[in-house]
Amino acid sequence: MLPQDKLDLILRRHEEISARLTQAPEASVFVALSRELASLEEVAEAIRDFRAQTQEVAGLEAMLADPSIDADMRDLAEEELRAAQARLAEVEQGLKIALLPKDAADEKSAILEVRAGTGGDEAALFAGDLFRMYQRYAEAKGWSVEIMSASEGTAGGYKEIIAEIAGRGVFARLKFESGAHRVQRVPDTETQGRIHTSAATVAVLPQAEDVDVDINEADLKIDTMRAQGAGGQHVNKTESAIRITHVPTGTIIFVQDERSQHKNRARAMSLLRSRIYDMERQKLDAERAADRRSQVGSGDRSERIRTYNFPQGRLTDHRINLTLYKLDKIMTGEALDEVIDALVTHHQAAQLAASEEGVH
C-alpha cells in the first residue's frame, strides 16, 4: 500500500508553494520555490490521478454491492470495474515511479566527453560518429551544444572531443551513455572488405555550478602556455592555453581552443568543477549502494556497454540485453530515445524492486 500520509504531505506542500508564489516573493525565493514546485508537479498530478481512480473503483464496487441492482446494470458495472481496476494498477505504477528518489543531478546540463579507444584511425572516426549522434539528438531536443575542446584524428573524426550540452534534464537522458562503445564495420580504407572492431569511450558528467562544488583557489596550480598544433598563427604567438591542476585530486584540465586566455580559463574551471562533482557523486554512490541492482552501469567508464554492428544494422546494449535493428536511425539521433527509454525503464524497475524489498 502507498503511504497516504506521505501523499497528503506532498499535496499540501505543492499547494503551499503555489500560494506563496502568488504573493510575489523576492527574486531568490521565487526561483527556489519555482524549482521546488516544478520538481513536485509530476508527483502531485500522479497522486491526484491515483486518488480519482481509487474513488471510481470504490464507487463501482459499492454499486455492485447493492442487491437491488438489475442484471443488465450489474453486467455493465462489472465490465466497467474491470477496466477501472486495470487503469488503477497502471496509475499506481506510475505514482510509484514518480515517488522514487530523484537523482539531484538529473535536471542539470551535461559535459559530454568522447574519446577514441583501440582501433587507430577507425576509432577516431567512430568517436566522431558518436559525437554527431549525440549532437543531432541534442538539437532535436532543443538543447544547445557548445564544443569546449577538440583534438581531431589524422584521418578525420576525433581523438577526443568535449562539449557542453545545455538544457533542462540533459543529464537525466544521457547519464547512462557513459562507458565503452564498440563498433564493428568495414573501414573505408579496407580493400578486402574485412570487418574491423574498434572502440570509443563516452563520459557524461553533470554540469556543476559554483554552489555544487567548493574549490579552494589555494588547491589549484595554474599554468599558461602557447597552444599546440593547428590553430592559426595567432594561437601559437600568445600564451592563451591554460592547464589547471587540482592538487588534492590530481585532476588536470588543459584547454587551448579559444584565442582568449580568459575564455580558456573559464572553460577549464567549468570542466574541473564538473569532474570533481562527478567524482564526489560516484564516491557517494559507491558508499550508498553496496547493492548495485539499481544501477545499469552509469558509473564504470571502462565497462563495454554497447556494440554497433554496421554490416547487420544492429545495435546491442549489453547491460539490458537490448537489440535493435535500426542502427542508421540511431546514428542520426532519430531512434536514440528508444535505447535511452529502455535504460531508464530498466533502472526504474530495479529501483522499485529494491524499494519494495526495503533495500535503499
XYZ file of C-alpha atoms in Angstrom:
360
model
C 0.000 0.000 0.000
C 1.123 3.536 -0.733
C 1.753 5.700 2.379
C -1.286 8.022 2.393
C 0.226 10.429 4.963
C 3.241 10.938 2.684
C 0.926 11.608 -0.277
C -1.042 14.147 1.825
C 2.200 15.883 2.783
C 3.302 16.210 -0.872
C -0.070 17.673 -1.949
C -0.060 20.129 0.981
C 3.468 21.266 0.103
C 2.505 21.676 -3.568
C -0.491 23.851 -2.604
C 1.572 25.847 -0.093
C 4.267 26.688 -2.680
C 1.631 27.610 -5.310
C 0.041 30.004 -2.806
C 3.375 31.581 -1.820
C 4.302 32.180 -5.463
C 1.137 34.262 -5.968
C 2.392 36.629 -3.215
C 5.356 37.765 -5.411
C 8.252 36.855 -3.065
C 11.736 38.295 -3.616
C 13.665 37.014 -6.662
C 15.904 34.441 -4.941
C 12.952 32.936 -3.009
C 10.831 32.944 -6.180
C 13.493 30.983 -8.100
C 13.930 28.414 -5.287
C 10.161 27.929 -4.872
C 9.594 27.673 -8.632
C 12.262 24.986 -8.844
C 10.692 23.036 -5.952
C 7.211 23.378 -7.477
C 8.472 22.016 -10.818
C 10.014 19.018 -9.017
C 6.669 18.291 -7.259
C 4.403 18.853 -10.290
C 4.671 15.350 -11.756
C 4.183 13.521 -8.444
C 1.276 15.790 -7.335
C -0.536 15.096 -10.615
C 0.135 11.345 -10.221
C -1.306 11.421 -6.666
C -4.480 13.200 -7.844
C -4.890 10.699 -10.717
C -4.398 7.775 -8.322
C -6.968 9.078 -5.843
C -9.540 9.848 -8.549
C -9.113 6.355 -9.982
C -9.338 4.792 -6.484
C -12.656 6.617 -5.945
C -14.001 5.397 -9.272
C -13.186 1.775 -8.355
C -14.752 2.211 -4.883
C -17.918 3.706 -6.429
C -18.330 0.775 -8.846
C -17.695 -1.742 -6.054
C -20.365 -0.037 -3.920
C -22.807 -0.187 -6.823
C -22.177 -3.923 -7.257
C -22.673 -4.492 -3.523
C -26.258 -3.193 -3.852
C -28.556 -6.282 -4.051
C -31.301 -4.294 -5.821
C -29.177 -3.667 -8.970
C -30.713 -5.353 -12.069
C -28.803 -7.945 -14.151
C -28.061 -5.688 -17.159
C -26.747 -2.900 -14.930
C -24.671 -5.435 -12.960
C -23.030 -6.758 -16.168
C -22.235 -3.220 -17.272
C -20.857 -2.261 -13.854
C -18.687 -5.411 -13.704
C -17.232 -4.599 -17.128
C -16.541 -1.006 -16.061
C -14.991 -2.201 -12.803
C -12.514 -4.488 -14.622
C -11.449 -1.575 -16.863
C -11.217 0.803 -13.858
C -9.112 -1.701 -11.861
C -6.732 -2.096 -14.825
C -6.410 1.714 -15.068
C -5.863 1.931 -11.306
C -2.996 -0.600 -11.460
C -1.403 1.450 -14.273
C -1.832 4.756 -12.424
C -0.490 3.222 -9.188
C 2.641 2.008 -11.005
C 3.150 5.489 -12.448
C 2.804 7.002 -8.973
C 5.341 4.555 -7.503
C 7.839 5.614 -10.192
C 7.101 9.314 -9.543
C 7.769 8.737 -5.821
C 11.202 7.148 -6.403
C 14.136 9.227 -5.057
C 15.299 11.639 -7.734
C 18.932 12.000 -8.747
C 19.792 15.573 -7.716
C 21.765 15.998 -10.947
C 19.002 14.862 -13.327
C 17.766 18.346 -14.191
C 21.254 19.636 -14.960
C 23.014 20.286 -18.249
C 25.904 17.921 -19.023
C 29.508 17.757 -20.158
C 29.927 15.118 -22.886
C 33.401 13.648 -23.407
C 34.040 11.253 -26.323
C 37.490 9.689 -26.787
C 38.858 7.306 -29.413
C 39.861 3.987 -27.879
C 41.557 0.991 -29.509
C 41.492 0.885 -33.296
C 43.642 3.786 -34.552
C 42.127 5.975 -37.282
C 38.919 3.940 -37.337
C 38.415 4.556 -33.578
C 38.763 8.319 -34.143
C 36.228 8.171 -36.993
C 33.829 6.243 -34.759
C 34.318 8.792 -31.944
C 33.315 11.456 -34.486
C 30.220 9.456 -35.475
C 29.202 9.062 -31.819
C 29.653 12.763 -31.145
C 27.492 13.679 -34.177
C 24.826 11.199 -32.974
C 24.623 12.985 -29.607
C 24.797 16.393 -31.286
C 21.817 15.621 -33.569
C 19.890 14.078 -30.670
C 20.516 17.210 -28.571
C 19.424 19.520 -31.395
C 16.185 17.521 -31.846
C 15.517 18.036 -28.110
C 16.090 21.781 -28.394
C 19.294 21.660 -26.321
C 22.354 23.731 -27.236
C 25.734 22.128 -27.950
C 28.995 24.023 -27.493
C 32.337 22.342 -28.200
C 34.740 23.112 -25.350
C 37.801 21.239 -26.587
C 38.588 19.044 -29.604
C 41.561 17.074 -30.920
C 40.982 15.814 -34.462
C 42.084 12.416 -35.772
C 44.620 12.214 -38.615
C 42.038 10.651 -40.971
C 39.034 12.566 -39.604
C 36.844 12.188 -36.563
C 38.266 12.953 -33.127
C 40.926 11.596 -30.826
C 38.997 13.485 -28.139
C 36.107 15.926 -28.112
C 34.493 17.603 -25.108
C 31.246 19.563 -25.364
C 28.724 21.230 -23.102
C 25.114 20.213 -23.777
C 22.863 22.775 -22.147
C 19.169 22.356 -21.423
C 16.778 21.127 -18.777
C 17.077 17.429 -17.916
C 20.030 16.719 -20.233
C 21.894 14.641 -17.635
C 18.798 12.517 -16.883
C 18.619 11.460 -20.547
C 22.333 10.981 -21.234
C 23.765 9.682 -17.940
C 23.578 6.010 -18.923
C 25.701 6.638 -22.051
C 28.945 6.556 -20.044
C 31.146 3.578 -20.853
C 32.985 1.861 -23.720
C 31.176 1.760 -27.081
C 32.391 -0.857 -29.584
C 31.944 -0.668 -33.370
C 32.121 -3.464 -35.942
C 32.280 -2.338 -39.576
C 34.333 -2.331 -42.778
C 36.539 0.804 -42.757
C 36.739 2.926 -45.931
C 40.459 2.120 -46.112
C 39.840 -1.664 -46.072
C 40.246 -3.091 -49.590
C 39.477 -6.737 -48.724
C 36.064 -5.963 -47.177
C 37.102 -7.252 -43.746
C 35.179 -6.163 -40.677
C 37.269 -4.305 -38.103
C 36.448 -3.813 -34.429
C 37.373 -0.597 -32.674
C 36.118 1.366 -29.700
C 35.481 4.786 -28.219
C 34.714 5.777 -24.659
C 31.969 8.164 -23.597
C 31.765 10.030 -20.294
C 28.736 12.139 -19.367
C 29.205 14.426 -16.355
C 26.546 16.628 -14.772
C 27.379 20.302 -15.336
C 28.381 21.542 -11.899
C 27.572 25.037 -10.687
C 29.567 27.030 -8.138
C 27.122 26.005 -5.405
C 27.670 22.279 -6.141
C 31.441 22.218 -5.638
C 33.617 24.305 -3.333
C 37.031 24.648 -4.979
C 39.734 26.327 -2.921
C 41.946 28.567 -5.102
C 44.929 27.528 -2.956
C 44.460 23.946 -4.228
C 44.945 24.985 -7.853
C 48.153 25.102 -9.867
C 47.538 27.187 -12.983
C 49.986 27.245 -15.916
C 49.718 29.291 -19.093
C 51.487 28.258 -22.306
C 51.402 28.584 -26.038
C 48.814 26.455 -27.789
C 49.992 23.364 -29.629
C 49.194 22.221 -33.168
C 46.965 23.695 -35.863
C 45.213 26.798 -34.714
C 46.444 29.600 -36.972
C 49.352 31.945 -36.331
C 47.649 33.909 -33.571
C 47.038 30.861 -31.378
C 50.729 29.983 -31.347
C 52.009 33.527 -30.716
C 50.228 34.161 -27.414
C 50.182 32.185 -24.183
C 46.427 31.542 -24.329
C 46.456 27.827 -23.424
C 45.584 27.015 -19.812
C 46.441 23.987 -17.727
C 44.816 23.727 -14.303
C 45.906 21.072 -11.816
C 43.672 20.393 -8.817
C 46.330 19.233 -6.361
C 44.137 17.273 -3.853
C 42.613 15.030 -6.549
C 45.405 15.168 -9.142
C 42.845 16.224 -11.781
C 44.447 18.036 -14.741
C 42.445 20.098 -17.240
C 44.064 21.509 -20.390
C 42.171 23.900 -22.689
C 43.639 25.711 -25.688
C 40.804 26.114 -28.203
C 39.995 29.792 -27.635
C 42.303 32.694 -28.518
C 41.472 34.336 -25.207
C 43.299 33.090 -22.110
C 40.311 34.338 -20.069
C 37.849 32.165 -22.058
C 40.120 29.118 -21.868
C 40.419 29.557 -18.101
C 36.614 29.827 -17.722
C 36.147 26.624 -19.745
C 38.867 24.805 -17.801
C 37.249 25.793 -14.469
C 33.833 24.637 -15.701
C 35.322 21.257 -16.688
C 37.199 20.973 -13.403
C 34.054 21.666 -11.357
C 32.121 19.018 -13.286
C 34.896 16.411 -12.937
C 35.195 16.954 -9.160
C 31.391 16.961 -8.746
C 31.238 13.687 -10.700
C 33.963 12.132 -8.508
C 32.041 13.101 -5.363
C 28.796 11.657 -6.788
C 30.469 8.366 -7.705
C 32.056 8.110 -4.261
C 28.655 8.687 -2.610
C 27.002 6.149 -4.941
C 29.606 3.537 -4.029
C 29.129 4.195 -0.305
C 25.321 4.144 -0.555
C 24.966 1.213 -2.899
C 26.937 -1.845 -1.936
C 23.921 -3.457 -3.586
C 24.215 -2.419 -7.252
C 20.926 -3.780 -8.569
C 19.570 -0.301 -9.183
C 22.492 0.509 -11.475
C 22.739 -0.046 -15.230
C 26.426 0.713 -15.404
C 26.413 4.507 -15.365
C 29.451 4.568 -13.101
C 32.118 2.322 -14.597
C 33.628 4.145 -17.588
C 35.682 1.095 -18.637
C 32.661 -1.198 -18.932
C 31.782 -2.202 -22.505
C 28.171 -1.133 -22.652
C 27.188 -1.266 -26.304
C 28.085 -2.705 -29.718
C 27.283 -1.017 -33.036
C 27.357 -3.634 -35.824
C 27.126 -1.805 -39.162
C 27.034 -4.794 -41.592
C 23.910 -6.088 -39.824
C 22.474 -2.647 -38.962
C 22.318 -3.826 -35.361
C 22.797 -2.105 -32.009
C 23.113 -4.156 -28.822
C 23.155 -2.699 -25.325
C 24.797 -5.412 -23.224
C 23.603 -4.117 -19.844
C 19.921 -4.766 -20.535
C 20.206 -7.285 -23.408
C 18.526 -4.866 -25.821
C 18.993 -5.413 -29.567
C 17.569 -3.058 -32.200
C 17.914 -3.426 -35.979
C 17.725 0.265 -36.782
C 21.326 1.401 -36.446
C 21.045 4.010 -39.219
C 18.244 5.838 -37.363
C 20.068 5.566 -34.048
C 23.242 7.091 -35.528
C 21.259 10.099 -36.792
C 19.863 10.531 -33.258
C 16.331 9.828 -34.516
C 15.867 6.475 -32.696
C 18.276 7.034 -29.780
C 15.283 7.669 -27.485
C 14.280 4.009 -27.864
C 17.606 2.934 -26.333
C 17.530 5.607 -23.617
C 13.882 4.890 -22.703
C 14.705 1.180 -22.273
C 17.659 2.023 -19.986
C 15.582 4.433 -17.882
C 12.739 1.872 -17.565
C 15.208 -0.849 -16.512
C 16.755 1.481 -13.932
C 13.319 2.430 -12.519
C 12.229 -1.232 -12.348
C 15.380 -2.092 -10.377
C 14.794 0.866 -8.031
C 11.176 -0.222 -7.473
C 12.212 -3.811 -6.747
C 14.847 -2.583 -4.285
C 12.437 -0.185 -2.531
C 9.757 -2.878 -2.222
C 12.319 -5.209 -0.625
C 13.306 -2.416 1.757
C 16.766 -2.037 0.150
C 17.813 1.604 -0.251
